[in-house]
Amino acid sequence: MEGPQLLEAATKGRHEEVARLLSDRAGKAAINYTDEVRETALYKAVTFNHAGIVKLLLEHGADPNIANDLMYTPLHEAAQYGHTELTPYGLAIKKNHKKAAKELIKG
């Protein structure tokens, strides 16, 4: 199953493994897989400040609005931990501002 592998790779900052998992159909289908506390790969990547993985997951369609058991979204997590480089991008995605998100990706 790709979901648990994607969660682990995102948690540990394994960018190449995340990219590989997202390159096939099973990985794409598992992009919003949640663990026992409803945390996704995107949530894990934000928590551990893996900005490159966050961008990769969002580009592949990860849903930034999925909340965990405590009703925190990845954006809440970025703000709580001061991951300011993730917050503008997260806001652009959350508000569906595709043009702004693309500009932020260009950096």
CSV table of C-alpha atoms in Angstrom, one decimal:
chain,number,residue,atom,x,y,z
A,1,MET,CA,0.0,0.0,0.0
A,2,GLU,CA,1.4,3.4,-1.0
A,3,GLY,CA,-0.3,5.5,1.6
A,4,PRO,CA,1.8,4.5,4.6
A,5,GLN,CA,5.0,4.7,2.5
A,6,LEU,CA,4.1,8.2,1.4
A,7,LEU,CA,3.4,9.3,5.0
A,8,GLU,CA,6.8,7.9,6.1
A,9,ALA,CA,8.7,9.5,3.2
A,10,ALA,CA,7.1,12.9,3.8
A,11,THR,CA,7.7,12.7,7.5
A,12,LYS,CA,11.4,11.8,7.1
A,13,GLY,CA,12.0,14.4,4.3
A,14,ARG,CA,12.7,11.8,1.6
A,15,HIS,CA,12.0,14.0,-1.4
A,16,GLU,CA,13.1,11.6,-4.1
A,17,GLU,CA,11.0,8.8,-2.6
A,18,VAL,CA,7.9,11.0,-2.4
A,19,ALA,CA,8.4,12.0,-6.1
A,20,ARG,CA,8.8,8.3,-7.0
A,21,LEU,CA,5.6,7.3,-5.1
A,22,LEU,CA,3.7,10.2,-6.8
A,23,SER,CA,4.8,9.2,-10.2
A,24,ASP,CA,2.5,6.1,-10.4
A,25,ARG,CA,-1.2,5.7,-10.2
A,26,ALA,CA,-1.2,4.0,-6.8
A,27,GLY,CA,0.8,6.9,-5.3
A,28,LYS,CA,-1.4,9.5,-6.8
A,29,ALA,CA,-4.5,7.7,-5.4
A,30,ALA,CA,-2.9,7.7,-1.9
A,31,ILE,CA,-1.9,11.4,-1.8
A,32,ASN,CA,-4.6,12.2,0.8
A,33,TYR,CA,-4.3,9.0,2.8
A,34,THR,CA,-4.5,9.6,6.5
A,35,ASP,CA,-3.0,7.8,9.5
A,36,GLU,CA,-4.8,6.9,12.7
A,37,VAL,CA,-5.0,10.6,13.8
A,38,ARG,CA,-6.1,11.7,10.3
A,39,GLU,CA,-2.7,13.3,9.3
A,40,THR,CA,-1.8,13.3,5.7
A,41,ALA,CA,1.6,13.3,4.0
A,42,LEU,CA,1.1,17.0,3.5
A,43,TYR,CA,0.4,17.5,7.2
A,44,LYS,CA,3.6,15.6,8.1
A,45,ALA,CA,5.7,17.5,5.6
A,46,VAL,CA,4.5,20.8,6.9
A,47,THR,CA,5.0,19.7,10.6
A,48,PHE,CA,8.7,18.8,9.9
A,49,ASN,CA,9.2,21.8,7.6
A,50,HIS,CA,10.1,19.9,4.4
A,51,ALA,CA,9.2,22.7,2.1
A,52,GLY,CA,10.2,20.9,-1.1
A,53,ILE,CA,8.0,18.0,-0.3
A,54,VAL,CA,5.1,20.4,0.6
A,55,LYS,CA,5.4,22.0,-2.8
A,56,LEU,CA,5.6,18.6,-4.5
A,57,LEU,CA,2.5,17.3,-2.7
A,58,LEU,CA,0.5,20.4,-3.5
A,59,GLU,CA,1.5,20.4,-7.1
A,60,HIS,CA,0.2,16.8,-7.3
A,61,GLY,CA,-3.1,17.7,-5.8
A,62,ALA,CA,-2.8,17.1,-2.1
A,63,ASP,CA,-5.7,18.6,-0.3
A,64,PRO,CA,-4.6,21.3,2.2
A,65,ASN,CA,-8.0,21.4,3.8
A,66,ILE,CA,-7.9,18.0,5.4
A,67,ALA,CA,-7.9,18.4,9.2
A,68,ASN,CA,-6.5,16.0,11.7
A,69,ASP,CA,-8.4,14.7,14.7
A,70,LEU,CA,-7.8,18.0,16.5
A,71,MET,CA,-9.2,19.9,13.5
A,72,TYR,CA,-5.8,21.3,12.6
A,73,THR,CA,-5.0,21.7,8.9
A,74,PRO,CA,-1.5,21.8,7.4
A,75,LEU,CA,-1.8,25.6,7.4
A,76,HIS,CA,-2.5,25.7,11.1
A,77,GLU,CA,0.5,23.6,11.6
A,78,ALA,CA,2.7,25.9,9.5
A,79,ALA,CA,1.6,28.9,11.5
A,80,GLN,CA,1.9,27.2,14.8
A,81,TYR,CA,5.5,26.1,14.3
A,82,GLY,CA,6.5,29.4,12.5
A,83,HIS,CA,7.2,27.7,9.2
A,84,THR,CA,6.7,31.1,7.5
A,85,GLU,CA,8.0,30.0,4.1
A,86,LEU,CA,5.1,27.5,3.9
A,87,THR,CA,2.4,29.8,5.1
A,88,PRO,CA,2.0,32.1,2.0
A,89,TYR,CA,2.0,29.1,-0.3
A,90,GLY,CA,-0.5,27.3,1.9
A,91,LEU,CA,-2.8,30.3,1.9
A,92,ALA,CA,-2.6,30.7,-1.8
A,93,ILE,CA,-3.6,27.0,-2.3
A,94,LYS,CA,-6.3,27.1,0.5
A,95,LYS,CA,-7.9,30.1,-1.2
A,96,ASN,CA,-7.6,28.5,-4.6
A,97,HIS,CA,-5.4,31.4,-5.9
A,98,LYS,CA,-3.7,29.3,-8.6
A,99,LYS,CA,-1.8,32.3,-10.1
A,100,ALA,CA,-0.4,33.3,-6.8
A,101,ALA,CA,0.6,29.7,-6.0
A,102,LYS,CA,2.4,29.4,-9.3
A,103,GLU,CA,4.3,32.7,-8.6
A,104,LEU,CA,5.3,31.4,-5.2
A,105,ILE,CA,6.6,28.2,-6.6
A,106,LYS,CA,8.8,30.1,-9.0
A,107,GLY,CA,10.3,31.8,-5.9
